[in-house]
Coordinates of C-alpha atoms and ligand atoms in Angstrom, one line a residue:
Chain A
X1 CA -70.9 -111.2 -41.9
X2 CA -69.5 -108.5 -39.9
X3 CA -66.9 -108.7 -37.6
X4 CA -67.1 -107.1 -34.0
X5 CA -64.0 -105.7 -32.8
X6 CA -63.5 -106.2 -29.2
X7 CA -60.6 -105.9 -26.6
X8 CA -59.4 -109.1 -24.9
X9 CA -60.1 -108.9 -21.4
X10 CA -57.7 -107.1 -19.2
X11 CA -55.7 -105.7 -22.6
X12 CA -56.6 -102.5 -24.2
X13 CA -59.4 -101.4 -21.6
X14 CA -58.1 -98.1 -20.7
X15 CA -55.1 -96.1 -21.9
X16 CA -52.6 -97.5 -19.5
X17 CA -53.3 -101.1 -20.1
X18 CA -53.2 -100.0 -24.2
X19 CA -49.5 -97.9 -23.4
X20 CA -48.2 -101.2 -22.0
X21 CA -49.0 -103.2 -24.5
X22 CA -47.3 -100.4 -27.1
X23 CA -44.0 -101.0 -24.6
X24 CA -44.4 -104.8 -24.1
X25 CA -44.1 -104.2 -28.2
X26 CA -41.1 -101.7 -28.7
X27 CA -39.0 -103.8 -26.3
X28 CA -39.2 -106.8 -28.1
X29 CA -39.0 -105.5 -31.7
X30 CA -35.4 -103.6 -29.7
X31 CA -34.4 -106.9 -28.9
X32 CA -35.1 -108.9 -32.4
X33 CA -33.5 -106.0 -34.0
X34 CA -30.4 -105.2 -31.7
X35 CA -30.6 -107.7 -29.5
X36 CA -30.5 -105.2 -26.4
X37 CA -33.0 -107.1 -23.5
X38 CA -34.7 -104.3 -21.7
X39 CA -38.0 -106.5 -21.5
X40 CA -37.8 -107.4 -17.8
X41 CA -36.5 -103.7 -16.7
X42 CA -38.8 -102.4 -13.8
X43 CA -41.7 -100.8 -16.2
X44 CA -42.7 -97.3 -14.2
X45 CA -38.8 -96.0 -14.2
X46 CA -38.3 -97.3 -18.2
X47 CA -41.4 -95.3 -18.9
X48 CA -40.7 -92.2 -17.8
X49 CA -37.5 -92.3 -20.2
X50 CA -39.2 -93.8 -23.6
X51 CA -41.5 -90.7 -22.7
X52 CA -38.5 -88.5 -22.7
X53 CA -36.9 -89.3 -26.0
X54 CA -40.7 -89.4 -27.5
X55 CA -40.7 -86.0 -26.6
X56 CA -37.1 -84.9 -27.9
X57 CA -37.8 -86.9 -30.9
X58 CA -40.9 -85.2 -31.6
X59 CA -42.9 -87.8 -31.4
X60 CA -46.0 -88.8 -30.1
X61 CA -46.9 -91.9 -28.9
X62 CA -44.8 -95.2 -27.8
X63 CA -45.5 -96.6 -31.1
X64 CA -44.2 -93.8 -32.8
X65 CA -41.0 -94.7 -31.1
X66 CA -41.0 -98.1 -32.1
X67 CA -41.6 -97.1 -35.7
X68 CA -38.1 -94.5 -35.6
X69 CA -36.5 -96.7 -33.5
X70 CA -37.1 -99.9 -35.5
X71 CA -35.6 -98.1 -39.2
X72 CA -33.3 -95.8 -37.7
X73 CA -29.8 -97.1 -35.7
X74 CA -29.1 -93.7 -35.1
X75 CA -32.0 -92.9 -32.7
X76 CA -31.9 -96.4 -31.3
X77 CA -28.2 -94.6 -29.7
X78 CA -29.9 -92.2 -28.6
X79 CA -32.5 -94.2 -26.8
X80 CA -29.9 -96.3 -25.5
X81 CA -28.2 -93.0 -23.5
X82 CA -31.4 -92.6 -22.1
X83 CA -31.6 -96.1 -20.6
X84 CA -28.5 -96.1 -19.1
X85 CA -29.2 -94.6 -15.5
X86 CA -24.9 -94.5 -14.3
X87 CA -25.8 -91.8 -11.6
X88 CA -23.0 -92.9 -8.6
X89 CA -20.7 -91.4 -6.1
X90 CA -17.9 -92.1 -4.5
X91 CA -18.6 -93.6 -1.1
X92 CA -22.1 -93.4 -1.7
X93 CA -23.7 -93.9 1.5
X94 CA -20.8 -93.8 3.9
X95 CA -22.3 -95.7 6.7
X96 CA -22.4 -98.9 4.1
X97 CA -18.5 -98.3 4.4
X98 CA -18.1 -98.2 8.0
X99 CA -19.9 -101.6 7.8
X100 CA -17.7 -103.5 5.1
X101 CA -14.9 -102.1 6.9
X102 CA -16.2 -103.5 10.2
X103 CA -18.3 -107.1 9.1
X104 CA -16.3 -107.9 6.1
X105 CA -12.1 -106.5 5.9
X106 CA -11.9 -109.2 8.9
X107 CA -13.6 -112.0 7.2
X108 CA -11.2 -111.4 4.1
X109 CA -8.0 -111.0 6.7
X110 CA -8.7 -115.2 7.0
X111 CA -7.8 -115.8 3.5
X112 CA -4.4 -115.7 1.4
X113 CA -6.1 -114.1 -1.6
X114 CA -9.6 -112.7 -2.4
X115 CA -11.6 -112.1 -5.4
X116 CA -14.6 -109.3 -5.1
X117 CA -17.0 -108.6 -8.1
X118 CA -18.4 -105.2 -8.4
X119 CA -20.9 -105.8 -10.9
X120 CA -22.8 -102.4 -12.1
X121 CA -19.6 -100.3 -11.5
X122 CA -20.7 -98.0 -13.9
X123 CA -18.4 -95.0 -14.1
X124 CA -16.0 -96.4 -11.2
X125 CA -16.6 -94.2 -8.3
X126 CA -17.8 -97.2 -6.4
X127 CA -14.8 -99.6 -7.4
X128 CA -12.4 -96.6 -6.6
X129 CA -14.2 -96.0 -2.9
X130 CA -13.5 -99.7 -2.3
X131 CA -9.8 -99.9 -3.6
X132 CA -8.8 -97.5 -1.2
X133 CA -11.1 -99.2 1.9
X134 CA -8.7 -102.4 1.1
X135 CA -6.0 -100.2 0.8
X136 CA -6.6 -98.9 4.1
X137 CA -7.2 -101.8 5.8
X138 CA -3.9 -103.6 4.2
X139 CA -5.9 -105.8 2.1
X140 CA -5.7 -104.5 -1.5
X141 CA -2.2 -106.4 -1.9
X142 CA -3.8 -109.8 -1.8
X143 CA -7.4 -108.9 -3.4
X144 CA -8.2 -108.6 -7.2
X145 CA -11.5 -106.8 -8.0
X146 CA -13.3 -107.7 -11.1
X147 CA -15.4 -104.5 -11.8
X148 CA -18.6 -104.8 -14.8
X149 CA -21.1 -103.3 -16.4
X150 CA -23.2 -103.2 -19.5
X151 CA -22.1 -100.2 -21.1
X152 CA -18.9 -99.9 -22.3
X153 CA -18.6 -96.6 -22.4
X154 CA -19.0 -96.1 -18.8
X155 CA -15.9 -99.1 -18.2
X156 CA -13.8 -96.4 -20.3
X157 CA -14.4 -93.7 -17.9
X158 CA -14.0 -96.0 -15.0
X159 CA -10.2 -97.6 -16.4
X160 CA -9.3 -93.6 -16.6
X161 CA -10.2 -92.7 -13.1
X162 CA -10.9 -89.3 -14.1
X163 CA -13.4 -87.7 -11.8
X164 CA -14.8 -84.0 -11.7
X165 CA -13.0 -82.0 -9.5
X166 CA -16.5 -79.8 -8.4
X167 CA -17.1 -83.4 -7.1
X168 CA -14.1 -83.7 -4.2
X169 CA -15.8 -81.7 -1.7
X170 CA -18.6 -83.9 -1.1
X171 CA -16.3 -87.2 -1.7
X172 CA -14.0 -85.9 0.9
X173 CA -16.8 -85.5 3.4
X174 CA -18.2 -88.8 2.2
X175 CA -14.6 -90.3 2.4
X176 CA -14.5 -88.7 6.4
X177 CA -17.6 -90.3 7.4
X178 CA -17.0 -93.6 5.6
X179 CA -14.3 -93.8 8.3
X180 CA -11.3 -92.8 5.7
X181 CA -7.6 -93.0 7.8
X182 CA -5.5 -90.8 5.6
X183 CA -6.4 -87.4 3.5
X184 CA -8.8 -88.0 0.5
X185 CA -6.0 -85.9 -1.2
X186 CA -3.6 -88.0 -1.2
X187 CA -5.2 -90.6 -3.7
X188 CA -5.4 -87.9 -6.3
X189 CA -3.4 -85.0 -8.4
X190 CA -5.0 -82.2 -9.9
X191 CA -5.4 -83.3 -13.8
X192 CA -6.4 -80.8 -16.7
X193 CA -10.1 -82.2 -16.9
X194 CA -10.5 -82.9 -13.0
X195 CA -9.0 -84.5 -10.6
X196 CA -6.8 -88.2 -12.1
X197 CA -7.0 -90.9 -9.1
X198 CA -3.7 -93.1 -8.4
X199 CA -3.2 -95.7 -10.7
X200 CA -2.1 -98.3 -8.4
X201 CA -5.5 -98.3 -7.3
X202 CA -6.9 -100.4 -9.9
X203 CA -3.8 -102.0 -10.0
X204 CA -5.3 -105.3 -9.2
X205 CA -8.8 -104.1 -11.0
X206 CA -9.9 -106.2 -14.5
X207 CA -12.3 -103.7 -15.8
X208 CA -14.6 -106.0 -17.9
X209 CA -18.6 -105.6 -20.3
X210 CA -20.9 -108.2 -18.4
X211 CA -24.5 -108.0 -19.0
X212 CA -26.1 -109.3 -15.9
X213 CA -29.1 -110.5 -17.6
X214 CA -27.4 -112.8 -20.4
X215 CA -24.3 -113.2 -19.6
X216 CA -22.9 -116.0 -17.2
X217 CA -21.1 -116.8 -14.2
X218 CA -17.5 -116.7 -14.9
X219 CA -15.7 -116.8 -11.6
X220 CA -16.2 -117.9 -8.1
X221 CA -16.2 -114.5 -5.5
X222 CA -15.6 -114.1 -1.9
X223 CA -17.4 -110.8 -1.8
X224 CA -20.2 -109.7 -5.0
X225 CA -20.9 -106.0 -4.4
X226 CA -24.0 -104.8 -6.7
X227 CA -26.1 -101.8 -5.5
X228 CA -28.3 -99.9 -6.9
X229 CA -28.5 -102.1 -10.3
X230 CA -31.2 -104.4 -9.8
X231 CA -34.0 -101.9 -8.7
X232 CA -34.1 -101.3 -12.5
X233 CA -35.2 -105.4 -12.9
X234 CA -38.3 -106.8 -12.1
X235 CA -38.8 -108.9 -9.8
X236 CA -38.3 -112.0 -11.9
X237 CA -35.4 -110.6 -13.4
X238 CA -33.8 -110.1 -10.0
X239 CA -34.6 -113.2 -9.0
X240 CA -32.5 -115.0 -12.0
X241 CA -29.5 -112.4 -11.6
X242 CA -29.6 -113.8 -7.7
X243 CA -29.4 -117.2 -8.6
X244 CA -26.5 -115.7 -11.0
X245 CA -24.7 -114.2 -7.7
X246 CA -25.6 -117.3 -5.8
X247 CA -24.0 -119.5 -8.2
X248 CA -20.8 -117.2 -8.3
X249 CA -20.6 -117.0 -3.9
X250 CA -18.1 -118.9 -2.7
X251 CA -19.2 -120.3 0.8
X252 CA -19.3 -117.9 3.1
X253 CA -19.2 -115.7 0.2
X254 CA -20.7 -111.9 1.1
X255 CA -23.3 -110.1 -0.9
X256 CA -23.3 -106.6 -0.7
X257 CA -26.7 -105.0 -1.8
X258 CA -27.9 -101.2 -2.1
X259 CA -30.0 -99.6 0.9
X260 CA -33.1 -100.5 0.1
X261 CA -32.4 -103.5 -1.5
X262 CA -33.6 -107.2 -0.2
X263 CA -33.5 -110.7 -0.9
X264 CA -37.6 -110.9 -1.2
X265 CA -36.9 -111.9 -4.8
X266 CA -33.9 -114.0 -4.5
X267 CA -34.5 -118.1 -5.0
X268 CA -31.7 -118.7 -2.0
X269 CA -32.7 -116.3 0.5
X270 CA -32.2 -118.8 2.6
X271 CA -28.9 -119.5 1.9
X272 CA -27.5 -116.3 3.8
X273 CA -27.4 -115.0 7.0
X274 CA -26.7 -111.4 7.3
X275 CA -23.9 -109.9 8.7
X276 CA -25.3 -106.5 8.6
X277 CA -29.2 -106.1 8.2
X278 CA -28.9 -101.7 8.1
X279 CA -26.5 -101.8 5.3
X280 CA -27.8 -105.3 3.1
X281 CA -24.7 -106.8 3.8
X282 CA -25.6 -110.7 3.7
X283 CA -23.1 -113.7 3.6
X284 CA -23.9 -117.3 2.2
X285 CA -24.3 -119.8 4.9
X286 CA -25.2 -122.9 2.7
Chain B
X1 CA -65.4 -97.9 -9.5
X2 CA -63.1 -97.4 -6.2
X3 CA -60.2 -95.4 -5.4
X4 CA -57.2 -97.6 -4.5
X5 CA -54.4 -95.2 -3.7
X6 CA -53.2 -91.6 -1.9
X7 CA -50.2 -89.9 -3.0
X8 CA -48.9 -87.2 -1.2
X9 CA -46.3 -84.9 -2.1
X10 CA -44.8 -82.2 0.7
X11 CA -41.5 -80.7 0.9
X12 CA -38.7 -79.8 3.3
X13 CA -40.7 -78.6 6.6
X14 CA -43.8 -80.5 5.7
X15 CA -44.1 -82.7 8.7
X16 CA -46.0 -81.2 10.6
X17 CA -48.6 -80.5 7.4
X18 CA -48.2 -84.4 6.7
X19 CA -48.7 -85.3 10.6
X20 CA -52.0 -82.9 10.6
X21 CA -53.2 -84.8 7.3
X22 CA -52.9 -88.3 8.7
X23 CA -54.0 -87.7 12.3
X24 CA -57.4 -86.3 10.6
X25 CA -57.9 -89.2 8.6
X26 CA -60.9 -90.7 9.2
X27 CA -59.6 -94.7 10.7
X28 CA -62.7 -96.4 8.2
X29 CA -60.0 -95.3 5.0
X30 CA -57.7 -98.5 4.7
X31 CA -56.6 -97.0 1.1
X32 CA -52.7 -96.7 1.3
X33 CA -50.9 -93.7 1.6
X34 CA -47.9 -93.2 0.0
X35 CA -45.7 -89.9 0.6
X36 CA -43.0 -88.4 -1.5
X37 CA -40.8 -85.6 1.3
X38 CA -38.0 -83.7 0.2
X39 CA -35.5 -84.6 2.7
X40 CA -31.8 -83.7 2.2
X41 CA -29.8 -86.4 0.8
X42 CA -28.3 -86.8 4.0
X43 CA -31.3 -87.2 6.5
X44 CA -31.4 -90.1 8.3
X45 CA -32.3 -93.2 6.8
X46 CA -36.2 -94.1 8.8
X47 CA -36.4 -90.9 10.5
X48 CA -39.4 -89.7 9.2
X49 CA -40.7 -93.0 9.4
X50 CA -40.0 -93.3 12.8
X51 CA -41.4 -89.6 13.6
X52 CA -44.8 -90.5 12.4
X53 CA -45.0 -93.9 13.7
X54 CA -45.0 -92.6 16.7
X55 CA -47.7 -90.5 16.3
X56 CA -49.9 -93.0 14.1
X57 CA -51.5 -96.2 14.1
X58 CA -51.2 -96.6 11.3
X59 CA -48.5 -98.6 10.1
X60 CA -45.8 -96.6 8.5
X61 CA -43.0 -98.3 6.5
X62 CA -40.0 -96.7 4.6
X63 CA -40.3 -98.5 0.8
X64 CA -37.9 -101.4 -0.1
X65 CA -37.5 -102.2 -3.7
X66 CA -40.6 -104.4 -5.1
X67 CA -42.5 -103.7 -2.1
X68 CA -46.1 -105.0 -2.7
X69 CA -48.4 -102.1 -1.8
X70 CA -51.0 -103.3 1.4
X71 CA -54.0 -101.9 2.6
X72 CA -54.1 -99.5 5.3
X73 CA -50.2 -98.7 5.9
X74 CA -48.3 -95.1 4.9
X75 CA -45.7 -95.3 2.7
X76 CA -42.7 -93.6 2.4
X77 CA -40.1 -92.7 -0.1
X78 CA -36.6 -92.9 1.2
X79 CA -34.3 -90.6 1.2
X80 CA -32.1 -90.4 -2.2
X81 CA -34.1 -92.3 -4.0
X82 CA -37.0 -91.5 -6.5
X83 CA -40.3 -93.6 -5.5
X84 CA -42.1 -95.1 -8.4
X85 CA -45.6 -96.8 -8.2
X86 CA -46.2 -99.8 -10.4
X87 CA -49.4 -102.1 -11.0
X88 CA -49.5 -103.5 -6.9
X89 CA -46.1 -102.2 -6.2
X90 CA -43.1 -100.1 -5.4
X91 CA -40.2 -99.5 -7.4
X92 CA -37.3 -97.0 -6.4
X93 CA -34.4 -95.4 -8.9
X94 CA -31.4 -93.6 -8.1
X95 CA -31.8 -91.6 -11.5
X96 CA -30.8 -88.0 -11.7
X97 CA -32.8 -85.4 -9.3
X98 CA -35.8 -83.9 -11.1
X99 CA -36.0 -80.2 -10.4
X100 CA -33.0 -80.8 -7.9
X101 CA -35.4 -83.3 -5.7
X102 CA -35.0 -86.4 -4.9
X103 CA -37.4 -87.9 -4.1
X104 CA -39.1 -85.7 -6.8
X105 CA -42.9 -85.5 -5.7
X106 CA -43.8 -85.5 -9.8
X107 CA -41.8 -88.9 -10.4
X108 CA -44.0 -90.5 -7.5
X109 CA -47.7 -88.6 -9.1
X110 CA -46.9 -89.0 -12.4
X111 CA -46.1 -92.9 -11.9
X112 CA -49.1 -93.6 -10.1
X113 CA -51.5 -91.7 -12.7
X114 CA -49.5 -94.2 -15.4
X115 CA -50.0 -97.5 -13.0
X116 CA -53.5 -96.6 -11.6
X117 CA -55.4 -93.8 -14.0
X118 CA -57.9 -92.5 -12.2
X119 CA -58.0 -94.5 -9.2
X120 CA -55.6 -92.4 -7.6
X121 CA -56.1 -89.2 -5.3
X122 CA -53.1 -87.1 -5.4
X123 CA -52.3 -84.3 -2.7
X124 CA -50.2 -81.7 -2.4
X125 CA -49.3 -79.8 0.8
X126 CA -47.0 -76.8 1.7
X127 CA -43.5 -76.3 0.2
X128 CA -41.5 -73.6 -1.5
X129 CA -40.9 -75.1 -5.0
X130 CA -42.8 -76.9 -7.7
X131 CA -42.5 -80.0 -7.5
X132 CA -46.1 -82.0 -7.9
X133 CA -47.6 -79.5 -9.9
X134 CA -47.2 -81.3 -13.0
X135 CA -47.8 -84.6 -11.2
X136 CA -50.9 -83.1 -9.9
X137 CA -52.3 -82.3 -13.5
X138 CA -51.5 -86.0 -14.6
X139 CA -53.3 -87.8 -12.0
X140 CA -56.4 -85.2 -13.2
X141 CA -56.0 -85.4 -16.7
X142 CA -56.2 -88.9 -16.2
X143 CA -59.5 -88.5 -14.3
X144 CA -58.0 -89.7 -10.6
X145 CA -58.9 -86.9 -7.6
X146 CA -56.5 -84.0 -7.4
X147 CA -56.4 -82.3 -3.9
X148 CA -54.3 -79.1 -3.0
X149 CA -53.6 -77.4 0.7
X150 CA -55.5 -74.2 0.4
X151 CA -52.3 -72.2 0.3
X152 CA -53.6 -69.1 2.5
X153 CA -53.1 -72.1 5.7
X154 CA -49.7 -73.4 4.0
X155 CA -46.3 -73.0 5.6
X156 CA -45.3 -72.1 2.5
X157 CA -47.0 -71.5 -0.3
X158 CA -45.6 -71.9 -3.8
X159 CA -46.3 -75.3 -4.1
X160 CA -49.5 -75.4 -3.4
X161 CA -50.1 -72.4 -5.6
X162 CA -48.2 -74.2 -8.0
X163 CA -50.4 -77.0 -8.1
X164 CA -53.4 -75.0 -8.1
X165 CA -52.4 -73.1 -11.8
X166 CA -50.8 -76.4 -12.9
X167 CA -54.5 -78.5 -11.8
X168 CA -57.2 -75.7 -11.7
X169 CA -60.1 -78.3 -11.1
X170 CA -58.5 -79.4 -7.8
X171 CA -60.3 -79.4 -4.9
X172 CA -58.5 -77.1 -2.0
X173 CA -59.2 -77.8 1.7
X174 CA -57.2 -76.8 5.1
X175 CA -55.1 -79.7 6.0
X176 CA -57.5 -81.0 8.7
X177 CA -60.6 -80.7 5.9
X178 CA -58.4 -83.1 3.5
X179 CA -58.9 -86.5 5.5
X180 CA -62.7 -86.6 5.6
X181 CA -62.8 -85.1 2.0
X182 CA -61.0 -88.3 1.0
X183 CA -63.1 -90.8 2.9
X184 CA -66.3 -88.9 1.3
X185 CA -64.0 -89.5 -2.1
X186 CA -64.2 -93.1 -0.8
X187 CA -67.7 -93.9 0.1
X188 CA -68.8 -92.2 -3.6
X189 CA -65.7 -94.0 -5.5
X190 CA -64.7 -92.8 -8.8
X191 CA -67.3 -90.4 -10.8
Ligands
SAM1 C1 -27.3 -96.5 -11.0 S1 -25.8 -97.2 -11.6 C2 -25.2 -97.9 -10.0 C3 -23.7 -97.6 -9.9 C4 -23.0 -98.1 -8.6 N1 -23.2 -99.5 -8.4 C5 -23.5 -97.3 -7.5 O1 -24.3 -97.9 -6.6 O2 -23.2 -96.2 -7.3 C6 -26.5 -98.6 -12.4 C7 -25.5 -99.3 -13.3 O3 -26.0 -100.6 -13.7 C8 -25.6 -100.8 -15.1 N2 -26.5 -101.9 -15.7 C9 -27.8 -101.7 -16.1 N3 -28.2 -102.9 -16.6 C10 -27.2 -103.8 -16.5 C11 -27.1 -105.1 -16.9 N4 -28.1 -105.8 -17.5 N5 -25.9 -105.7 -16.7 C12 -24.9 -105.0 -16.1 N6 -24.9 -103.8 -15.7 C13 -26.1 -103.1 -15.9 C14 -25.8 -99.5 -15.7 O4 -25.0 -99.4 -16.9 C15 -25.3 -98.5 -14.6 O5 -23.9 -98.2 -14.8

């Protein structure tokens, strides 16, 4: 008797629906092989760069990828660069500043001691920006910031402070209209590969790997700061690393989201009020 | 089978171009409409929104992250951020700028060709670049509608030209010709 080949409805009708299933496929055999969980990364943006290392492996098709990838630890490194999106800036979006300085430095003036998590600090920029908001504001004595990310690499960079000196023109304007009290200048010193920032502003900084989608709580925050991370989740991903944040909020902790940002996908939306709807700045009320 | 989505791509000074677009489109198309502008990094935040809110009535919404994708509204990528299109929604990155734009009118085609083949219609008007001519050839290679500004009426005219050597099978139409071409694109569906 012979057997019919035929799709299953809704997979394999048309060569998107086949691609996904070729990247529903790679992501898992990454993860039984090196254990790295891309699976619930927001698909269109992770497509774009498996396309871009098929292409500068020579390859030609997503299962081609998975083939190399699979046998070859090398080009699974190489992939791995291309996942790691660590674009940032220092006070990246000034007027997000201007509103922790004015909604959340007095909320933090009512307690003896705070603890802020910056989690997706990437390269450091943003932990930096922030060091010297608390500074300013006489806060920075009594706060510890615990900074994370994923990728190691990255926390290097960040513990060095070590920032490109093409890069302080547009800080200095972003430091300006971020409301900034002193000169920029005079958190940093010309150093032979840029500019080196002052180290007693990560003083009170524990530069640590967390991986937001495995790894647990392990501290109770007045103030979580992640922007920018979670657009690469899905939805159902950002709604488990929300529950994370929720469960790590002190009351009245804040949460500090990126512009565009929203707690659509978070299980306690309810929980918070915001203290700043512009700028995402939201603060747990239950 | 139907179309179920506009992309639009226009550059710095492409306002007007993208008012002129919308204000001739015909009120019967409820597809959404989703528009990629190169904006400084600086521009306000809802400007642009606000600017053609005004003038529509239509609703027109800046994207959030994981925004579902309704019927009938104009969408629009925000400032410094690429806008991707996903099965039914939004997604936005903050990856590096593609041919120094962000948002990069090719990362907003070229995802929507990906998420919705060739249900989509992509257009691009006037601008003084490049950006959305390879977008443009994805969304036809991957038999969706490809629509260019007929560059002799465009502001400025590399991007449209662009397009045009980049998607030769695209259909080009004056700005106020482009809205009724779409509903007609509409009422036939997809050939
Ligand atoms: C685009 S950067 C954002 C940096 C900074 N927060 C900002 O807004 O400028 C995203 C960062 O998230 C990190 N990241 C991605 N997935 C992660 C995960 N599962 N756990 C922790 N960090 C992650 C990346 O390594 C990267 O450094």
């Amino acid at each position: 008797m012979a057997l019919q080949v035929e799709t299953q409805a809704g997979e394999g009708t048309s060569r998107e629906e086949l691609e996904r299933v070729e990247i529903d496929l790679l992501l898992e055999g990454i993860y039984r092989r090196y254990g790295f969980d891309f699976r619930e990364y927001a698909p269109a943006s992770l497509r774009r760069r498996l396309w871009r290392r098929i292409h500068a492996e020579r390859l030609e098709s997503v299962s081609g990828l998975q083939e190399k990838v699979l046998h070859d630890p090398v080009c699974m490194e190489r992939l791995l660069l291309d996942l790691s999106i660590n674009v940032t800036a220092m006070f990246r979006d000034p007027s997000f500043y201007v509103a922790f300085r004015r909604e959340v430095a007095p909320l933090l003036r009512t307690y003896p001691f705070t603890r802020i998590w910056v989690a997706g600090c990437s390269t450091g920029e943003e932990v930096y920006s922030l060091a010297i908001l608390l500074a300013e504001e006489e806060l920075y004595e009594r706060t510890r910031i615990y900074a994370t990310d994923i990728n190691e690499a990255v926390l290097d960079r960040a513990r060095a402070g070590v920032f490109a000196l093409d890069k302080m023109q547009a800080y200095t304007e972003n430091y300006i209209k971020a409301g900034g009290t002193r000169a920029f200048s005079e958190y940093y010193v010309a150093a032979y590969d840029g500019v080196q920032f002052a180290r007693s502003l990560v003083e009170n900084v524990v530069f640590a790997q967390h991986n937001l989608v495995s790894d647990r709580s392990f501290n109770e925050f007045n103030v979580i700061v992640c922007r920018n991370v979670m657009i690469y989740f899905d939805r159902s991903l950002q709604g488990r690393v929300h529950r994370l944040f929720y469960e790590s909020l002190a009351p009245l902790g804040v949460l500090a989201l990126g512009h565009k940002e929203s707690l659509a996908s978070s299980p306690h939306a309810e929980a918070f009020e915001e203290l700043d709807a512009e700028e995402k700045i939201f603060r747990r009320v239950r | 089978m139907a179309y179920e989505l506009v992309v639009v791509g226009c550059s710095w000074g492409g306002l007007a171009a993208l008012g002129r677009l919308l204000d001739h489109l015909p009120d019967g198309v409820d597809l959404p409409v989703v528009v990629a502008q190169h904006r400084g990094p600086d521009s306000l935040r809802g400007a642009l929104e606000a600017t053609l809110r005004r003038r529509l009535e239509r609703p027109v919404v800046e994207v959030e992250d994981k925004d579902p994708i309704a019927l009938g509204r104009v969408y629009i990528a925000p400032p410094d951020y690429h806008l991707l299109v996903e099965p039914g929604s939004f997604a936005l990155s903050v990856d590096e700028r593609v041919r120094h734009a962000r948002p990069s009118i090719d990362v907003l085609f070229e995802s929507a060709a990906d998420a919705y083949g060739e249900r989509v219609i992509g257009v691009v008007l006037t601008g003084a670049n490049e950006d959305g001519a390879a977008g443009l050839a994805r969304i036809a290679e991957r038999g969706g509608a490809a629509i260019v500004q007929d560059p002799g009426t465009a502001e400025a005219r590399e991007m449209p030209e662009a397009a045009l050597a980049a998607a030769a099978a695209a259909t080009v139409l004056p700005l106020e010709g482009i809205g009724p071409h779409i509903a007609e694109l509409c009422a036939v569906g997809v050939s």
